Amino acid sequence: MQSARHIRGRGIVRCRRKQYQGVRMAAQFLMPLLTNSQLLTPSSTCSYQRREKILDALMGVPSSLGHEGPLNYTHLTAFMSLQMGELLDMLEGPYMEAVAPPPSTHVAEMWSSSLQECYIHAVLHERSVESASEEKKTRPLRYEAGLVAQNLFADTLYGINTNKNFLSSGGGTGETTRRKETCESRLTSCKTLHLTHRWRQLIDEYTLMLPDRSPLHELENLPQEVGIGELLSSLFTSFDEGESEIKTIVDVGGGNGFLAAQLADRLKCESIVVDPFTPKHSIDNEDFPHWVNSPRQRPRTFRRYPLRRIPLRLPEVDWNSTNVNFDRCALVAKHLCGTAIDECLRHLQDLGKLPRVVVVVPCCYNKGCYDQYCNVKYLSNTANISNTDMWNRWTPLSDWNYSCNQCNINYNSSTLSCRTHMKEHTSWKKMKNILPCMDEIASVIAAIVNYGRVLWLQNAGYKAYTVQYVPRCVTPKNCAIVAVRQC
């Protein structure tokens, strides 16, 4: 379906209905943010002038997401001249802290720009391999957990690389060969030697007890598991002497239990998976053939700390009869969808059982409910979102983030920024041609939602903030909300 607009002196603009509605929702969302930012920025700045030009072009746009109305030519083309990064430069406000939060210590120290580039190439290769398997209607091959990661994170960094295709092609253990070029630095670099040793150590700690995995599953998930684990570890070591140790990890929506098992062994405590769904390949399902490859290249270890499973949603659990001391508990969630995070935290607050530590990674904002969000007053004041209909029109825009295979990555910074392959705007067939700042809009929406959660946690007695727990090349949703309260 196409929509056409004829404006006197402007001609005819034809675009798809999806594009038309996307631009309208983006304009309605950005108008109050740009207007408020205009009051905070000196009029002499370049960003002020660009913002003023955008606001002039958007004059007459329906005032909020609660209204529908026609767009004219200047509305539809208001954002087309923006370059990547310019929209973020125009916005001012506390929520901007959550748009590009600082990297965790682990990310800053362990993820060099060259390693990120190697990671992207490896993931794209394994995706193509799995796509070929799907076409042949065969299951992806599984290998000893940690081998693919060792090959990428340790061997590549060290300047040694196994044959790129040996795992995916079903070969044996493969033989390592010297590579003339390295992804980071020469063997003589002390820093490289240290990072190589540290990567090997981390991969062993997080994988020796895990079941066999497909290469793609490992590359997509292990960096996130390590990122969350090392973030928690740094929090625990920062506790003052005499403070209570964490004794329980509660993994909300933990699914297969891999993360819960890894955190339990890494942090030396028990773990509880709270999830109404139990996948058949769950780590605690002893009837599933988890280990199919032998002999192993590295000796398998067994889990040392208990893992329990509660097959319910967190608000359905009778926590008063559950043996968990929340003053010595850390609640984690990796990619918990929608407003499930808000629902869980508010429920625990009502019970007087807020955990000592919270580390949650939100995602799928469009699956949430306005009534469950923890800070609707802040949302209304900041983004003019004040009811369910406006929420439902707004949150789908958060899915506009580009993944690494859609981007031309800037590797010269400590964290990756997304730079799309944009040509001159001669085509109206794709949304990015009419709205090149799609990725930034998605990031701002996520930041506003997450900053509201940070404020809620701070009001509940936590020291709360956002941090990048993995680089953007791993996932566009790489922001974790971290909160610690004093006992």
Coordinates of C-alpha atoms in Angstrom, one line a residue:
M1 CA 0.0 0.0 0.0
Q2 CA 1.2 3.5 -0.9
S3 CA 0.3 6.9 0.4
A4 CA 0.6 10.0 -1.7
R5 CA 0.7 13.6 -0.6
H6 CA 0.5 16.6 -3.0
I7 CA 1.7 19.9 -1.6
R8 CA 1.5 23.1 -3.6
G9 CA 5.0 24.0 -4.9
R10 CA 6.4 20.7 -3.6
G11 CA 5.1 18.1 -5.9
I12 CA 4.0 14.6 -5.0
V13 CA 5.7 12.4 -2.4
R14 CA 4.9 8.7 -2.6
C15 CA 5.8 6.3 0.1
R16 CA 4.6 3.1 1.7
R17 CA 2.0 3.3 4.4
K18 CA 4.5 1.8 6.9
Q19 CA 7.0 4.6 6.1
Y20 CA 4.3 7.3 6.4
Q21 CA 3.1 6.0 9.8
G22 CA 6.7 5.5 11.0
V23 CA 7.7 9.1 10.2
R24 CA 4.5 10.4 11.9
M25 CA 5.2 8.4 15.1
A26 CA 8.8 9.4 15.1
A27 CA 7.9 13.1 14.6
Q28 CA 5.3 13.0 17.3
F29 CA 7.7 11.4 19.7
L30 CA 10.7 13.7 19.0
M31 CA 8.8 17.0 19.0
P32 CA 8.5 17.4 22.8
L33 CA 12.1 16.2 23.3
L34 CA 13.5 18.6 20.7
T35 CA 11.4 21.5 22.1
N36 CA 12.6 20.9 25.6
S37 CA 16.2 20.5 24.4
Q38 CA 15.9 23.8 22.6
L39 CA 15.5 25.6 25.9
L40 CA 18.6 24.0 27.3
T41 CA 21.1 24.7 24.5
P42 CA 22.8 28.0 23.7
S43 CA 21.4 29.5 20.4
S44 CA 24.9 29.8 19.0
T45 CA 25.6 26.1 18.8
C46 CA 25.4 24.1 15.6
S47 CA 23.1 21.6 17.2
Y48 CA 20.7 24.4 18.2
Q49 CA 20.5 25.6 14.6
R50 CA 19.9 22.1 13.2
R51 CA 17.3 21.5 15.9
E52 CA 15.6 24.7 15.0
K53 CA 15.5 23.7 11.3
I54 CA 13.9 20.4 12.2
L55 CA 11.3 22.0 14.4
D56 CA 10.4 24.4 11.7
A57 CA 10.0 21.5 9.3
L58 CA 7.8 19.7 11.8
M59 CA 5.5 22.7 12.3
G60 CA 1.9 21.4 12.2
V61 CA 2.7 17.8 13.0
P62 CA -0.1 16.2 15.3
S63 CA 0.9 17.3 18.7
S64 CA 1.3 13.9 20.4
L65 CA 1.2 10.2 19.9
G66 CA -2.4 10.4 21.1
H67 CA -3.4 12.2 17.9
E68 CA -3.6 11.1 14.3
G69 CA -3.4 13.5 11.5
P70 CA -2.0 14.1 8.0
L71 CA 1.6 14.9 7.2
N72 CA 2.8 17.2 4.5
Y73 CA 5.9 17.2 2.3
T74 CA 8.1 19.0 4.8
H75 CA 7.0 16.6 7.6
L76 CA 7.9 13.5 5.6
T77 CA 11.3 14.9 4.5
A78 CA 12.2 16.6 7.8
F79 CA 14.7 14.0 8.9
M80 CA 16.1 12.9 5.5
S81 CA 19.1 15.2 5.6
L82 CA 20.3 14.1 9.1
Q83 CA 23.6 12.3 9.3
M84 CA 24.3 9.5 11.8
G85 CA 24.8 11.0 15.2
E86 CA 23.2 14.4 14.6
L87 CA 19.9 13.6 16.2
L88 CA 21.6 12.6 19.5
D89 CA 23.6 15.9 19.4
M90 CA 20.3 17.8 19.3
L91 CA 18.8 16.2 22.4
E92 CA 19.5 17.3 26.0
G93 CA 18.3 15.8 29.2
P94 CA 19.2 13.4 32.0
Y95 CA 17.9 10.4 30.0
M96 CA 20.8 10.9 27.5
E97 CA 23.1 9.3 30.1
A98 CA 21.4 6.0 29.2
V99 CA 21.7 6.4 25.4
A100 CA 25.4 5.6 25.4
P101 CA 26.3 4.5 28.9
P102 CA 30.0 3.9 29.8
P103 CA 31.4 0.4 29.2
S104 CA 31.9 -1.9 32.1
T105 CA 35.5 -2.5 33.2
H106 CA 35.3 -5.9 31.5
V107 CA 34.3 -4.4 28.1
A108 CA 36.8 -1.6 28.3
E109 CA 39.7 -3.9 29.1
M110 CA 38.9 -7.0 27.1
W111 CA 37.2 -5.9 23.9
S112 CA 39.6 -4.2 21.6
S113 CA 38.3 -2.7 18.4
S114 CA 40.1 -5.4 16.3
L115 CA 38.6 -8.1 18.4
Q116 CA 35.2 -6.7 17.9
E117 CA 35.8 -6.7 14.1
C118 CA 36.9 -10.3 14.3
Y119 CA 33.9 -11.2 16.3
I120 CA 31.5 -9.7 13.7
H121 CA 33.1 -11.7 10.9
A122 CA 32.9 -14.9 13.0
V123 CA 29.2 -14.4 13.8
L124 CA 28.3 -13.6 10.2
H125 CA 30.1 -16.7 9.1
E126 CA 28.3 -19.0 11.6
R127 CA 25.0 -17.4 10.6
S128 CA 25.6 -18.4 7.0
V129 CA 26.5 -21.9 8.1
E130 CA 23.3 -22.3 10.2
S131 CA 21.2 -20.8 7.3
A132 CA 22.7 -23.5 5.0
S133 CA 21.8 -26.1 7.6
E134 CA 18.2 -24.9 7.8
E135 CA 17.9 -25.1 4.0
K136 CA 19.0 -28.7 4.2
K137 CA 16.7 -29.2 7.1
T138 CA 19.5 -30.5 9.3
R139 CA 20.3 -29.5 12.9
P140 CA 23.4 -27.3 13.5
L141 CA 26.3 -29.4 14.8
R142 CA 27.2 -29.0 18.5
Y143 CA 30.7 -28.9 19.8
E144 CA 32.5 -28.9 23.1
A145 CA 31.4 -25.7 24.9
G146 CA 34.2 -23.1 24.8
L147 CA 36.2 -24.3 21.7
V148 CA 34.7 -21.8 19.3
A149 CA 35.2 -19.0 21.9
Q150 CA 38.8 -20.1 22.5
N151 CA 39.5 -20.0 18.8
L152 CA 38.1 -16.5 18.5
F153 CA 38.9 -14.6 21.7
A154 CA 42.2 -16.3 22.7
D155 CA 43.8 -17.7 19.6
T156 CA 43.0 -14.8 17.3
L157 CA 44.1 -12.3 19.9
Y158 CA 47.3 -14.2 20.4
G159 CA 48.0 -14.3 16.7
I160 CA 47.2 -18.0 16.2
N161 CA 44.1 -19.0 14.4
T162 CA 42.7 -22.4 13.7
N163 CA 41.1 -23.1 10.3
K164 CA 38.0 -20.8 10.3
N165 CA 35.7 -23.5 8.9
F166 CA 36.9 -26.6 10.7
L167 CA 34.2 -26.5 13.4
S168 CA 31.3 -25.6 11.2
S169 CA 32.2 -28.1 8.5
G170 CA 32.2 -31.0 11.0
G171 CA 35.9 -31.5 11.0
G172 CA 37.9 -32.9 13.8
T173 CA 39.8 -30.9 16.3
G174 CA 41.8 -29.1 13.6
E175 CA 45.4 -28.0 13.7
T176 CA 46.5 -24.5 14.6
T177 CA 48.5 -22.6 12.1
R178 CA 50.5 -19.4 12.4
R179 CA 49.0 -16.3 10.8
K180 CA 51.2 -13.6 9.6
E181 CA 48.7 -10.9 10.4
T182 CA 47.1 -10.6 13.9
C183 CA 43.9 -8.9 14.9
E184 CA 45.4 -7.0 17.8
S185 CA 49.2 -7.0 18.2
R186 CA 52.3 -9.1 18.0
L187 CA 53.3 -11.9 20.3
T188 CA 55.8 -9.7 22.0
S189 CA 53.1 -7.4 23.4
C190 CA 52.8 -8.0 27.1
K191 CA 49.2 -6.6 27.1
T192 CA 48.2 -9.1 24.4
L193 CA 49.7 -11.9 26.3
H194 CA 47.8 -10.9 29.4
L195 CA 44.5 -10.5 27.6
T196 CA 45.0 -13.9 25.9
H197 CA 45.6 -15.6 29.2
R198 CA 42.6 -13.8 30.7
W199 CA 40.3 -14.7 27.9
R200 CA 41.4 -18.4 28.2
Q201 CA 40.8 -18.3 31.9
L202 CA 37.3 -16.7 31.6
I203 CA 36.2 -19.1 28.8
D204 CA 37.2 -22.1 30.9
E205 CA 35.5 -20.7 34.0
Y206 CA 32.2 -20.1 32.1
T207 CA 32.1 -23.2 29.8
L208 CA 33.8 -26.3 31.3
M209 CA 30.6 -27.3 33.0
L210 CA 28.3 -26.3 30.1
P211 CA 26.8 -28.8 27.6
D212 CA 27.9 -28.9 24.0
R213 CA 26.8 -25.9 22.0
S214 CA 26.5 -24.9 18.4
P215 CA 29.1 -22.3 17.3
L216 CA 26.5 -19.6 16.7
H217 CA 24.8 -20.2 20.0
E218 CA 28.1 -19.9 21.8
L219 CA 29.2 -16.8 19.9
E220 CA 25.9 -15.0 20.5
N221 CA 25.4 -16.0 24.1
L222 CA 28.8 -16.6 25.8
P223 CA 29.9 -12.9 25.6
Q224 CA 26.7 -11.8 27.3
E225 CA 27.0 -14.5 30.0
V226 CA 30.6 -13.5 30.7
G227 CA 29.7 -9.8 30.6
I228 CA 27.0 -10.2 33.2
G229 CA 29.1 -12.5 35.4
E230 CA 32.1 -10.2 35.4
L231 CA 29.8 -7.2 36.1
L232 CA 28.4 -9.0 39.1
S233 CA 31.9 -10.1 40.2
S234 CA 33.1 -6.5 40.2
L235 CA 30.1 -5.4 42.2
F236 CA 30.7 -8.1 44.9
T237 CA 34.4 -7.3 45.2
S238 CA 33.5 -3.6 45.7
F239 CA 31.5 -4.3 48.9
D240 CA 33.0 -2.9 52.0
E241 CA 34.6 -5.3 54.5
G242 CA 32.0 -6.6 56.9
E243 CA 29.1 -6.3 54.4
S244 CA 27.1 -9.5 53.9
E245 CA 28.1 -11.7 51.0
I246 CA 25.7 -12.6 48.3
K247 CA 24.5 -16.2 48.8
T248 CA 21.8 -16.5 46.1
I249 CA 21.5 -15.6 42.4
V250 CA 17.9 -15.4 41.2
D251 CA 17.7 -15.6 37.4
V252 CA 14.3 -14.3 36.2
G253 CA 13.3 -15.8 32.9
G254 CA 16.5 -18.0 33.0
G255 CA 15.2 -20.6 30.5
N256 CA 17.9 -23.2 29.9
G257 CA 19.7 -22.3 33.2
F258 CA 23.1 -21.8 31.5
L259 CA 23.6 -18.3 33.0
A260 CA 22.4 -19.3 36.4
A261 CA 24.8 -22.3 36.5
Q262 CA 27.7 -20.2 35.3
L263 CA 27.0 -17.4 37.8
A264 CA 26.7 -19.9 40.7
D265 CA 30.1 -21.5 39.9
R266 CA 31.8 -18.1 39.1
L267 CA 30.5 -16.4 42.2
K268 CA 30.4 -19.4 44.5
C269 CA 26.8 -19.3 45.6
E270 CA 23.5 -21.1 44.9
S271 CA 21.3 -20.1 42.0
I272 CA 17.6 -20.2 41.3
V273 CA 16.0 -20.1 37.9
V274 CA 12.5 -18.6 37.9
D275 CA 10.8 -19.3 34.7
P276 CA 7.4 -21.0 33.8
F277 CA 9.0 -22.6 30.8
T278 CA 11.7 -25.3 31.0
P279 CA 13.4 -26.0 27.6
K280 CA 14.2 -29.7 27.1
H281 CA 17.9 -28.9 26.7
S282 CA 18.0 -27.2 30.1
I283 CA 21.2 -27.7 32.0
D284 CA 19.3 -29.3 34.9
N285 CA 17.5 -31.8 32.6
E286 CA 19.5 -35.0 33.2
D287 CA 17.6 -36.9 30.6
F288 CA 18.8 -34.7 27.7
P289 CA 22.0 -35.8 25.8
H290 CA 24.0 -32.7 26.6
W291 CA 27.5 -34.1 26.0
V292 CA 27.8 -35.9 22.6
N293 CA 31.4 -35.1 21.7
S294 CA 34.3 -37.2 23.0
P295 CA 37.1 -37.3 23.5
R296 CA 37.2 -33.7 24.8
Q297 CA 40.0 -31.3 24.2
R298 CA 39.6 -29.9 27.7
P299 CA 38.5 -31.9 30.8
R300 CA 34.9 -31.4 31.7
T301 CA 34.1 -30.1 35.2
F302 CA 31.0 -30.6 37.2
R303 CA 28.8 -28.0 38.8
R304 CA 29.9 -27.3 42.3
Y305 CA 27.0 -25.2 43.5
P306 CA 23.3 -26.0 43.6
L307 CA 20.8 -24.9 41.0
R308 CA 17.1 -24.9 41.8
R309 CA 14.3 -24.2 39.4
I310 CA 10.9 -22.6 40.2
P311 CA 8.6 -23.2 37.2
L312 CA 6.5 -20.1 37.8
R313 CA 6.5 -16.4 37.0
L314 CA 8.2 -14.4 39.7
P315 CA 5.0 -12.7 40.9
E316 CA 3.4 -16.2 41.2
V317 CA 6.0 -17.5 43.6
D318 CA 5.3 -17.6 47.4
W319 CA 8.5 -15.9 48.4
N320 CA 7.5 -16.0 52.1
S321 CA 7.8 -19.7 52.1
T322 CA 10.9 -19.8 49.9
N323 CA 14.3 -20.0 51.6
V324 CA 15.9 -16.9 50.1
N325 CA 17.4 -14.1 52.1
F326 CA 16.9 -11.1 49.8
D327 CA 19.4 -9.0 51.7
R328 CA 22.0 -11.5 50.4
C329 CA 20.5 -12.0 47.0
A330 CA 21.3 -10.8 43.5
L331 CA 18.5 -10.7 40.9
V332 CA 19.6 -11.0 37.3
A333 CA 17.7 -11.1 34.0
K334 CA 19.2 -11.3 30.5
H335 CA 16.9 -9.9 27.9
L336 CA 13.8 -10.0 30.0
C337 CA 11.0 -8.8 27.6
G338 CA 8.8 -5.8 27.9
T339 CA 7.8 -4.6 31.4
A340 CA 8.4 -7.9 33.1
I341 CA 11.3 -6.2 34.9
D342 CA 9.0 -3.5 36.3
E343 CA 6.3 -6.0 37.3
C344 CA 8.9 -8.1 39.2
L345 CA 10.6 -5.3 41.0
R346 CA 7.3 -3.7 42.1
H347 CA 6.0 -7.0 43.3
L348 CA 9.1 -7.6 45.4
Q349 CA 8.9 -4.1 46.8
D350 CA 5.3 -4.7 47.9
L351 CA 6.5 -7.8 49.7
G352 CA 9.4 -5.9 51.3
K353 CA 11.8 -8.3 49.6
L354 CA 13.8 -6.1 47.2
P355 CA 17.2 -7.9 46.5
R356 CA 20.5 -6.5 47.5
V357 CA 21.8 -6.3 43.9
V358 CA 19.9 -6.0 40.6
V359 CA 21.5 -6.5 37.2
V360 CA 18.9 -6.6 34.4
V361 CA 19.2 -6.3 30.6
P362 CA 15.9 -5.1 29.2
C363 CA 14.7 -5.9 25.6
C364 CA 11.6 -6.1 23.5
Y365 CA 10.1 -2.9 24.8
N366 CA 7.1 -3.2 22.4
K367 CA 6.0 -6.3 24.4
G368 CA 5.4 -4.3 27.6
C369 CA 2.3 -2.8 29.1
Y370 CA 1.9 0.8 30.1
D371 CA 0.1 0.0 33.3
Q372 CA 3.0 -2.2 34.4
Y373 CA 5.8 0.3 33.8
C374 CA 7.3 1.5 37.1
N375 CA 7.5 5.2 36.4
V376 CA 4.6 6.5 34.4
K377 CA 4.8 10.0 35.9
Y378 CA 8.4 10.4 34.6
L379 CA 7.3 9.0 31.2
S380 CA 4.6 11.6 30.9
N381 CA 6.8 14.5 31.9
T382 CA 9.7 13.5 29.6
A383 CA 8.2 12.0 26.5
N384 CA 4.5 13.0 26.8
I385 CA 3.4 9.4 27.0
S386 CA 0.4 9.2 29.2
N387 CA -1.8 6.2 28.3
T388 CA -1.8 2.7 26.8
D389 CA -2.5 3.8 23.2
M390 CA 0.4 6.2 23.2
W391 CA 2.7 3.5 24.7
N392 CA 1.6 1.0 22.1
R393 CA 2.3 3.4 19.2
W394 CA 5.7 4.5 20.7
T395 CA 7.4 1.3 21.9
P396 CA 7.5 -0.5 18.5
L397 CA 10.0 2.2 17.3
S398 CA 12.5 0.7 19.8
D399 CA 12.9 -2.3 17.3
W400 CA 14.6 0.0 14.8
N401 CA 18.1 -0.7 16.2
Y402 CA 20.5 -2.0 13.6
S403 CA 22.4 -5.2 14.3
C404 CA 26.1 -5.5 13.4
N405 CA 25.4 -7.1 10.0
Q406 CA 23.3 -4.1 9.1
C407 CA 26.0 -1.6 10.0
N408 CA 29.3 -0.3 8.9
I409 CA 31.0 -0.3 12.3
N410 CA 33.3 2.4 13.6
Y411 CA 36.1 0.4 15.2
N412 CA 38.2 3.4 16.4
S413 CA 36.2 3.9 19.6
S414 CA 36.1 1.9 22.8
T415 CA 32.5 1.1 22.1
L416 CA 30.9 0.6 18.7
S417 CA 28.7 3.1 17.0
C418 CA 26.3 2.2 14.3
R419 CA 27.0 3.8 10.9
T420 CA 24.6 2.7 8.3
H421 CA 25.4 2.2 4.6
M422 CA 23.3 5.2 3.5
K423 CA 23.3 6.4 -0.2
E424 CA 21.7 9.5 -1.6
H425 CA 18.0 9.6 -0.8
T426 CA 16.7 8.6 -4.2
S427 CA 14.6 5.6 -3.1
W428 CA 11.6 5.5 -0.9
K429 CA 11.3 1.8 -0.7
K430 CA 13.0 1.4 2.7
M431 CA 12.3 3.2 6.0
K432 CA 15.9 4.1 6.4
N433 CA 15.8 6.2 3.2
I434 CA 13.2 8.5 4.6
L435 CA 14.3 8.2 8.2
P436 CA 18.1 7.7 8.4
C437 CA 18.1 8.2 12.2
M438 CA 16.0 5.1 12.9
D439 CA 18.7 3.5 15.0
E440 CA 19.1 6.6 17.2
I441 CA 15.4 6.9 17.7
A442 CA 15.3 3.3 19.0
S443 CA 18.2 4.0 21.3
V444 CA 16.5 7.2 22.7
I445 CA 13.3 5.3 23.4
A446 CA 15.2 2.5 25.2
A447 CA 17.2 5.1 27.1
I448 CA 14.1 7.0 28.3
V449 CA 12.4 3.8 29.5
N450 CA 15.5 2.6 31.2
Y451 CA 16.3 5.9 32.8
G452 CA 12.8 5.9 34.3
R453 CA 13.7 2.5 35.9
V454 CA 17.0 3.9 37.2
L455 CA 15.1 6.8 38.9
W456 CA 12.6 4.3 40.4
L457 CA 15.4 2.2 41.8
Q458 CA 17.1 5.2 43.2
N459 CA 13.9 6.3 44.9
A460 CA 13.7 2.7 46.3
G461 CA 17.1 3.1 48.0
Y462 CA 19.5 1.8 45.4
K463 CA 22.6 3.3 43.9
A464 CA 21.5 2.7 40.3
Y465 CA 22.9 3.4 36.8
T466 CA 23.3 2.0 33.3
V467 CA 26.3 0.4 31.8
Q468 CA 27.3 -1.4 28.6
Y469 CA 27.8 -5.0 29.7
V470 CA 28.9 -6.1 26.2
P471 CA 30.0 -4.1 23.1
R472 CA 27.3 -3.2 20.6
C473 CA 28.7 -5.7 18.1
V474 CA 27.3 -8.5 20.3
T475 CA 23.8 -7.1 20.6
P476 CA 22.2 -3.6 20.0
K477 CA 20.4 -4.1 23.3
N478 CA 23.7 -4.0 25.2
C479 CA 22.6 -1.8 28.1
A480 CA 22.3 -3.3 31.6
I481 CA 20.6 -1.6 34.6
V482 CA 22.8 -2.0 37.7
A483 CA 21.5 -1.3 41.2
V484 CA 23.0 -1.9 44.6
R485 CA 21.4 -1.1 47.9
Q486 CA 22.9 -0.8 51.3
C487 CA 21.8 -3.4 53.9

